[in-house]
Coordinates of N, CA and C and ligand atoms in Angstrom, one line a residue:
X1 N 25.1 -27.1 86.2 CA 26.4 -26.8 87.3 C 25.9 -26.2 88.3
X2 N 25.5 -26.0 89.7 CA 25.4 -25.6 90.5 C 26.1 -24.3 90.4
X3 N 27.3 -24.6 90.6 CA 28.2 -23.9 91.2 C 28.5 -22.3 90.6
X4 N 28.4 -22.6 88.8 CA 28.0 -21.8 88.0 C 27.3 -20.3 88.1
X5 N 26.7 -20.6 89.2 CA 25.2 -19.4 88.8 C 25.5 -18.3 90.3
X6 N 25.4 -17.3 90.1 CA 25.6 -16.4 91.3 C 27.4 -15.9 91.5
X7 N 27.8 -14.8 92.4 CA 29.3 -14.8 92.8 C 29.0 -15.7 93.7
X8 N 28.5 -15.9 94.7 CA 29.0 -16.8 95.7 C 29.1 -18.2 95.2
X9 N 29.2 -18.6 94.0 CA 29.2 -20.2 94.2 C 31.2 -19.9 92.9
X10 N 31.1 -18.8 93.4 CA 32.9 -19.1 92.8 C 33.9 -19.5 94.0
X11 N 33.1 -18.7 94.0 CA 33.9 -19.3 95.8 C 33.9 -20.6 96.3
X12 N 33.1 -21.4 96.1 CA 32.9 -22.8 95.7 C 33.6 -23.7 95.2
X13 N 33.8 -22.7 94.2 CA 34.3 -23.3 92.7 C 35.9 -23.7 92.9
X14 N 36.5 -22.1 93.7 CA 37.7 -21.9 93.4 C 38.0 -22.9 94.7
X15 N 37.3 -23.2 95.5 CA 37.4 -24.2 97.0 C 37.7 -25.4 96.4
X16 N 36.7 -25.8 95.9 CA 36.9 -27.2 94.6 C 38.0 -27.4 94.7
X17 N 38.5 -26.2 93.6 CA 39.5 -26.5 92.9 C 40.7 -26.3 93.2
X18 N 40.9 -25.9 94.8 CA 42.1 -25.8 95.3 C 42.2 -27.6 96.0
X19 N 41.1 -28.1 96.7 CA 40.8 -28.9 97.0 C 41.7 -30.1 95.9
X20 N 41.3 -29.9 94.7 CA 42.2 -31.0 93.5 C 43.6 -31.1 93.6
X21 N 44.1 -29.4 93.7 CA 45.4 -29.0 93.3 C 46.2 -29.4 94.8
X22 N 45.4 -29.2 95.7 CA 46.4 -29.9 97.0 C 46.5 -31.7 97.5
X23 N 45.5 -31.8 96.9 CA 45.3 -33.6 96.9 C 46.4 -34.7 96.3
X24 N 47.0 -34.5 94.6 CA 48.3 -34.8 94.7 C 49.2 -35.1 96.5
X25 N 49.5 -33.6 96.4 CA 51.0 -33.7 97.6 C 50.4 -34.7 98.2
X26 N 49.7 -34.1 99.1 CA 49.3 -35.4 100.2 C 49.1 -37.2 100.2
X27 N 48.7 -37.0 99.4 CA 48.4 -38.6 99.0 C 50.2 -39.3 97.9
X28 N 50.7 -37.8 98.1 CA 51.9 -39.1 97.1 C 53.0 -38.8 98.8
X29 N 52.5 -38.2 99.3 CA 53.2 -38.9 100.8 C 52.8 -39.4 101.6
X30 N 51.4 -39.4 101.2 CA 50.4 -40.9 102.3 C 50.9 -42.2 101.5
X31 N 51.2 -42.0 100.5 CA 51.5 -43.4 100.2 C 52.7 -44.2 99.8
X32 N 53.9 -42.9 100.0 CA 55.3 -43.5 100.9 C 55.1 -43.7 101.9
X33 N 54.3 -43.1 102.6 CA 54.7 -43.7 104.4 C 54.0 -44.9 104.5
X34 N 52.7 -44.8 103.3 CA 52.1 -46.4 104.2 C 52.9 -47.7 103.5
X35 N 53.9 -46.8 102.0 CA 54.9 -48.3 101.8 C 55.8 -48.1 102.6
X36 N 56.2 -47.6 103.1 CA 57.8 -47.5 104.2 C 57.3 -48.8 104.9
X37 N 56.0 -48.1 106.1 CA 55.3 -49.0 107.0 C 54.6 -50.4 106.1
X38 N 54.3 -50.4 104.8 CA 54.0 -51.6 105.0 C 55.7 -52.7 104.6
X39 N 56.8 -51.9 104.4 CA 57.8 -52.9 104.3 C 58.5 -53.4 105.9
X40 N 58.5 -52.0 106.6 CA 58.6 -52.3 108.1 C 58.1 -53.5 108.9
X41 N 56.8 -53.3 108.4 CA 55.7 -55.1 109.3 C 56.3 -55.7 108.2
X42 N 56.9 -56.0 107.0 CA 57.1 -57.5 106.7 C 58.9 -57.8 107.1
X43 N 59.2 -56.5 107.3 CA 60.7 -56.9 108.1 C 60.6 -57.5 109.9
X44 N 59.1 -56.8 110.2 CA 59.1 -57.1 111.7 C 58.6 -58.6 111.5
X45 N 57.8 -58.9 110.9 CA 56.8 -60.6 110.5 C 58.2 -61.4 110.4
X46 N 59.2 -61.0 109.8 CA 59.9 -62.0 109.3 C 61.0 -62.3 110.3
X47 N 61.0 -61.0 110.8 CA 62.5 -61.3 112.3 C 60.9 -61.8 113.5
X48 N 60.2 -61.6 113.5 CA 59.3 -62.3 115.0 C 58.8 -63.6 114.5
X49 N 59.0 -64.5 113.5 CA 59.0 -65.3 113.3 C 60.2 -66.3 113.0
X50 N 60.6 -65.1 111.9 CA 62.2 -66.2 111.9 C 63.2 -66.6 112.7
X51 N 63.4 -65.2 114.0 CA 64.0 -65.4 114.9 C 64.0 -66.3 115.9
X52 N 62.5 -67.0 116.7 CA 62.4 -68.0 117.5 C 62.4 -69.0 116.5
X53 N 62.5 -69.3 115.4 CA 62.1 -70.7 115.1 C 63.7 -71.2 114.6
X54 N 64.6 -69.9 113.9 CA 66.4 -70.4 113.7 C 66.7 -70.9 115.2
X55 N 66.2 -70.0 116.4 CA 66.7 -70.7 117.8 C 66.2 -71.9 118.0
X56 N 65.0 -72.3 117.2 CA 64.5 -73.7 118.1 C 65.1 -74.5 116.7
X57 N 65.7 -74.3 115.7 CA 66.5 -75.5 114.6 C 67.7 -75.5 115.2
X58 N 68.3 -74.1 115.3 CA 70.0 -74.5 115.7 C 70.2 -75.1 116.9
X59 N 69.1 -75.1 118.2 CA 69.3 -75.5 119.1 C 68.6 -76.8 119.5
X60 N 67.3 -76.7 118.7 CA 67.2 -77.8 118.6 C 65.8 -77.8 120.1
X61 N 65.2 -76.7 120.2 CA 64.0 -76.6 121.7 C 63.2 -76.6 121.1
X62 N 62.1 -77.4 122.1 CA 61.0 -77.2 122.3 C 60.5 -75.7 122.4
X63 N 59.9 -74.9 121.9 CA 60.0 -73.2 122.1 C 58.2 -73.8 122.5
X64 N 57.4 -74.5 122.6 CA 56.3 -74.7 123.6 C 56.5 -75.2 124.9
X65 N 57.5 -75.8 125.0 CA 58.2 -76.0 126.9 C 58.8 -74.5 127.6
X66 N 59.6 -73.6 126.0 CA 60.5 -72.6 126.5 C 60.3 -71.1 125.9
X67 N 58.7 -71.0 126.7 CA 58.2 -69.8 126.0 C 59.3 -69.1 126.2
X68 N 60.1 -68.3 127.2 CA 60.8 -67.2 127.7 C 61.7 -67.4 126.2
X69 N 62.4 -67.9 125.5 CA 63.0 -68.1 124.1 C 62.1 -67.6 123.0
X70 N 61.1 -68.0 123.4 CA 59.9 -67.8 121.9 C 59.9 -66.3 122.3
X71 N 59.5 -66.0 123.5 CA 59.2 -64.1 123.5 C 60.7 -63.7 123.4
X72 N 61.5 -63.7 123.8 CA 62.2 -63.0 124.0 C 63.0 -63.3 122.4
X73 N 63.1 -64.2 121.3 CA 62.9 -64.1 119.6 C 62.4 -63.1 119.3
X74 N 61.2 -63.3 119.8 CA 60.4 -62.6 118.7 C 60.5 -61.2 119.2
X75 N 61.3 -60.9 120.0 CA 61.0 -59.4 120.9 C 61.9 -58.0 119.4
X76 N 62.8 -58.7 118.6 CA 63.1 -58.0 117.6 C 62.0 -57.7 116.8
X77 N 61.0 -58.3 116.2 CA 60.7 -58.4 115.2 C 58.9 -57.7 116.0
X78 N 58.7 -57.9 116.9 CA 57.5 -56.7 117.5 C 58.1 -55.3 118.1
X79 N 59.5 -54.8 117.9 CA 59.6 -53.9 118.2 C 59.6 -52.9 116.8
X80 N 60.0 -54.1 115.2 CA 59.8 -53.2 114.3 C 58.4 -52.8 113.8
X81 N 57.6 -54.1 114.2 CA 56.2 -53.9 114.1 C 55.7 -52.1 114.8
X82 N 56.3 -52.9 115.8 CA 56.0 -50.9 116.7 C 56.0 -50.2 115.9
X83 N 56.8 -50.2 115.3 CA 57.9 -49.2 114.4 C 57.0 -48.9 113.1
X84 N 56.7 -49.8 112.9 CA 55.5 -49.9 111.6 C 54.7 -49.0 111.8
X85 N 53.7 -49.3 113.2 CA 52.5 -48.9 113.2 C 53.3 -47.5 113.8
X86 N 53.8 -46.9 114.2 CA 54.3 -45.5 114.4 C 54.1 -44.8 113.2
X87 N 54.8 -45.5 112.1 CA 55.0 -45.0 110.7 C 53.4 -44.5 110.5
X88 N 53.3 -45.6 110.2 CA 51.6 -45.4 109.4 C 51.0 -44.3 110.3
X89 N 50.6 -44.5 111.6 CA 50.1 -43.1 112.1 C 50.5 -42.0 112.2
X90 N 51.9 -41.8 111.5 CA 52.7 -40.7 111.4 C 52.1 -39.8 110.7
X91 N 52.2 -38.1 111.2 CA 52.1 -37.2 109.9 C 50.0 -36.9 109.9
X92 N 49.2 -37.7 110.8 CA 47.9 -37.0 110.5 C 47.6 -35.8 111.1
X93 N 48.6 -34.4 111.1 CA 48.1 -33.6 111.8 C 47.4 -33.1 110.6
X94 N 46.3 -32.2 111.3 CA 45.1 -31.5 110.0 C 45.9 -30.9 109.4
X95 N 46.3 -30.2 108.2 CA 46.4 -28.7 107.5 C 45.8 -28.1 107.3
X96 N 46.4 -26.7 107.5 CA 45.3 -25.5 106.6 C 44.9 -25.2 105.5
X97 N 44.1 -24.6 105.1 CA 43.7 -24.6 103.5 C 45.0 -23.7 103.3
X98 N 45.0 -23.1 101.6 CA 46.2 -22.8 101.3 C 45.8 -21.2 101.4
X99 N 44.6 -21.0 101.3 CA 44.5 -19.6 101.4 C 44.9 -18.6 102.7
X100 N 45.0 -20.0 103.9 CA 45.7 -19.6 105.0 C 46.9 -18.8 105.1
X101 N 47.7 -19.8 104.5 CA 48.8 -19.4 104.7 C 49.1 -18.1 104.4
X102 N 49.8 -17.9 104.8 CA 50.6 -16.2 104.9 C 51.9 -15.8 103.7
X103 N 52.2 -14.8 103.2 CA 52.8 -14.8 102.1 C 54.4 -15.4 102.9
X104 N 55.2 -16.0 102.0 CA 56.7 -16.1 103.0 C 56.6 -17.4 103.5
X105 N 55.3 -18.0 104.1 CA 54.9 -19.0 104.9 C 55.0 -20.3 103.9
X106 N 55.3 -21.4 104.8 CA 55.0 -22.7 104.2 C 53.9 -23.5 105.0
X107 N 53.5 -24.8 104.5 CA 52.8 -26.1 105.4 C 53.7 -26.7 105.4
X108 N 54.8 -27.3 106.5 CA 54.8 -28.8 106.3 C 54.1 -29.4 106.1
X109 N 54.7 -30.6 105.3 CA 53.7 -32.3 104.9 C 53.4 -33.2 105.4
X110 N 54.6 -33.1 106.8 CA 54.8 -34.0 107.1 C 54.5 -33.8 108.8
X111 N 54.1 -32.8 109.7 CA 53.4 -32.2 111.0 C 52.5 -31.2 110.5
X112 N 52.4 -30.7 109.3 CA 51.3 -30.0 109.0 C 51.6 -28.2 109.7
X113 N 52.2 -27.9 110.4 CA 52.8 -26.9 110.8 C 52.9 -25.7 110.0
X114 N 52.5 -24.2 109.9 CA 52.8 -24.0 109.3 C 54.1 -22.7 109.9
X115 N 55.1 -22.6 108.8 CA 56.5 -21.9 109.1 C 57.1 -21.0 107.8
X116 N 57.8 -19.8 108.2 CA 58.8 -19.5 107.4 C 59.5 -20.4 106.7
X117 N 59.6 -19.7 105.4 CA 60.2 -20.8 104.1 C 61.9 -21.3 104.1
X118 N 62.6 -20.2 105.5 CA 63.8 -20.1 106.0 C 64.4 -21.2 107.0
X119 N 62.7 -22.1 107.6 CA 62.7 -22.8 108.6 C 62.7 -24.0 108.2
X120 N 62.8 -24.8 106.3 CA 62.5 -26.6 105.8 C 63.0 -26.1 104.3
X121 N 63.1 -26.9 104.3 CA 63.7 -27.1 102.4 C 62.7 -27.8 101.8
X122 N 62.5 -27.0 100.7 CA 61.1 -27.6 100.0 C 62.0 -28.5 98.7
X123 N 61.5 -29.6 98.5 CA 61.9 -30.5 97.7 C 61.2 -30.7 96.3
X124 N 61.4 -30.7 94.7 CA 61.2 -31.3 94.4 C 59.8 -32.6 94.2
X125 N 58.8 -32.7 93.9 CA 57.6 -33.9 94.0 C 58.0 -34.1 92.7
X126 N 57.8 -34.1 91.5 CA 57.6 -34.7 90.3 C 58.6 -33.8 89.2
X127 N 59.3 -33.6 88.4 CA 59.7 -33.2 87.7 C 59.8 -33.2 86.0
X128 N 58.3 -34.4 86.2 CA 58.1 -34.2 84.7 C 56.8 -33.1 84.6
X129 N 56.2 -32.9 85.5 CA 55.2 -32.1 85.6 C 55.6 -30.4 84.7
X130 N 54.9 -29.9 84.2 CA 55.2 -28.5 83.8 C 55.2 -27.5 85.2
X131 N 54.3 -28.0 86.2 CA 54.1 -27.0 87.4 C 54.9 -27.9 88.1
X132 N 55.9 -26.1 88.8 CA 56.6 -27.0 89.9 C 55.6 -26.9 90.8
X133 N 56.0 -28.4 91.4 CA 55.2 -29.2 92.7 C 56.0 -29.5 93.6
X134 N 56.0 -28.2 94.8 CA 56.9 -29.2 95.9 C 56.5 -29.7 97.0
X135 N 57.6 -30.1 97.8 CA 57.1 -30.1 99.0 C 58.1 -29.5 100.0
X136 N 57.0 -29.1 101.4 CA 57.7 -28.1 101.8 C 57.7 -29.5 102.8
X137 N 59.1 -29.2 104.1 CA 59.1 -30.2 104.9 C 60.7 -29.3 105.5
X138 N 60.0 -29.1 107.1 CA 61.2 -28.4 108.0 C 61.8 -29.5 108.6
X139 N 62.2 -28.2 109.3 CA 64.0 -28.7 109.6 C 63.5 -30.3 110.5
X140 N 62.4 -29.7 111.4 CA 62.8 -30.9 112.7 C 62.4 -31.7 112.3
X141 N 61.4 -32.6 111.2 CA 60.6 -33.3 110.3 C 61.8 -33.9 109.8
X142 N 62.4 -33.2 109.4 CA 63.5 -33.5 108.1 C 64.6 -34.5 109.3
X143 N 64.8 -33.7 110.7 CA 65.8 -34.6 111.5 C 65.2 -35.7 111.9
X144 N 64.0 -35.6 112.4 CA 63.1 -36.5 112.8 C 63.5 -37.7 112.0
X145 N 63.1 -37.1 110.3 CA 62.7 -38.7 109.5 C 64.8 -39.3 109.3
X146 N 65.7 -38.8 110.0 CA 66.9 -38.9 109.8 C 67.1 -39.7 110.8
X147 N 66.4 -39.4 112.1 CA 66.7 -40.3 113.3 C 66.0 -41.9 113.2
X148 N 64.4 -41.6 112.5 CA 63.6 -42.9 112.6 C 64.0 -43.5 111.4
X149 N 64.7 -43.3 110.4 CA 65.6 -43.8 109.4 C 66.7 -44.6 109.7
X150 N 67.4 -44.3 110.6 CA 68.6 -44.6 111.4 C 68.5 -45.2 112.6
X151 N 67.2 -45.4 113.3 CA 67.1 -46.3 114.2 C 66.4 -47.4 113.3
X152 N 65.8 -47.5 112.2 CA 64.9 -48.8 111.5 C 66.4 -49.7 110.9
X153 N 67.4 -48.3 110.9 CA 68.5 -49.3 109.9 C 69.1 -50.4 111.5
X154 N 69.2 -49.6 112.3 CA 69.8 -50.4 113.3 C 68.8 -51.4 113.9
X155 N 67.8 -51.5 113.9 CA 67.0 -52.7 114.5 C 67.3 -53.7 113.3
X156 N 67.3 -53.0 112.3 CA 66.6 -53.9 111.3 C 68.7 -55.1 110.9
X157 N 69.9 -54.2 111.4 CA 70.9 -54.4 112.0 C 70.6 -55.5 112.9
X158 N 70.4 -55.0 114.1 CA 70.2 -56.0 115.1 C 69.6 -57.4 115.2
X159 N 68.8 -57.4 114.2 CA 68.2 -58.6 114.2 C 68.9 -59.6 113.0
X160 N 69.7 -58.9 111.9 CA 70.7 -59.8 111.4 C 72.2 -60.2 112.2
X161 N 72.0 -59.7 113.6 CA 73.3 -59.3 114.4 C 72.6 -60.9 115.4
X162 N 71.7 -60.7 115.5 CA 71.0 -62.2 115.7 C 71.0 -63.5 115.3
X163 N 70.5 -63.1 114.1 CA 71.0 -64.2 113.3 C 72.8 -65.0 113.2
X164 N 73.0 -64.0 113.1 CA 74.6 -64.1 112.8 C 75.3 -64.9 114.2
X165 N 74.7 -64.7 115.4 CA 75.2 -64.8 116.6 C 75.2 -65.9 116.2
X166 N 73.7 -66.5 116.2 CA 72.7 -67.7 116.5 C 73.7 -69.2 115.1
X167 N 73.8 -67.9 113.9 CA 75.3 -69.2 113.1 C 76.2 -69.3 114.0
X168 N 76.9 -68.4 114.3 CA 77.9 -68.8 115.1 C 77.8 -69.5 116.2
X169 N 77.4 -69.5 116.8 CA 77.3 -70.4 118.3 C 77.2 -71.9 117.9
X170 N 76.5 -71.9 116.7 CA 75.9 -73.5 115.9 C 76.8 -73.6 115.7
X171 N 77.9 -73.0 114.5 CA 78.9 -73.6 113.9 C 80.2 -74.1 114.9
X172 N 80.4 -72.8 116.2 CA 81.3 -73.0 117.2 C 81.4 -74.6 117.9
X173 N 79.7 -75.3 118.1 CA 79.6 -76.5 118.7 C 80.2 -77.4 118.0
Ligands
ZN1 ZN1 57.8 -30.8 110.3

């Protein structure tokens, strides 16, 4: 093992250990975010395909002759897909190494900013492990996440609303 010889190699070994300790946090957040993005993309695809097809079936419209309806019907799904891309790309900010963080400060898991512990909330990631693994998320990111969750919910409801409206129009005929 080359990093067991000499005093300089101790630093390398500790850096390696740090990277191993730090990686589960990042991976967990990353997996959660990518799963969310996949779910969003799925909803978006269903809406983008489902809404125009529903319009075409319900009103017996040839979408090839009326591209406006096709584009309009795809819009809710496309907006959701765009949101999915945004979720996928978010939180890519580079993180400082653990030894660069001053005492009493934490690094936000989402935006990567170093902030005082009072500027955010640390929550436990895994209750099974004896080591207290926490993810620190700043207040700004918590607010942003809440807002994003609400936007997704509103978009989903809007998609459902469009479908409900179409069904109502069909029934009223
Ligand atoms: Zn943050």
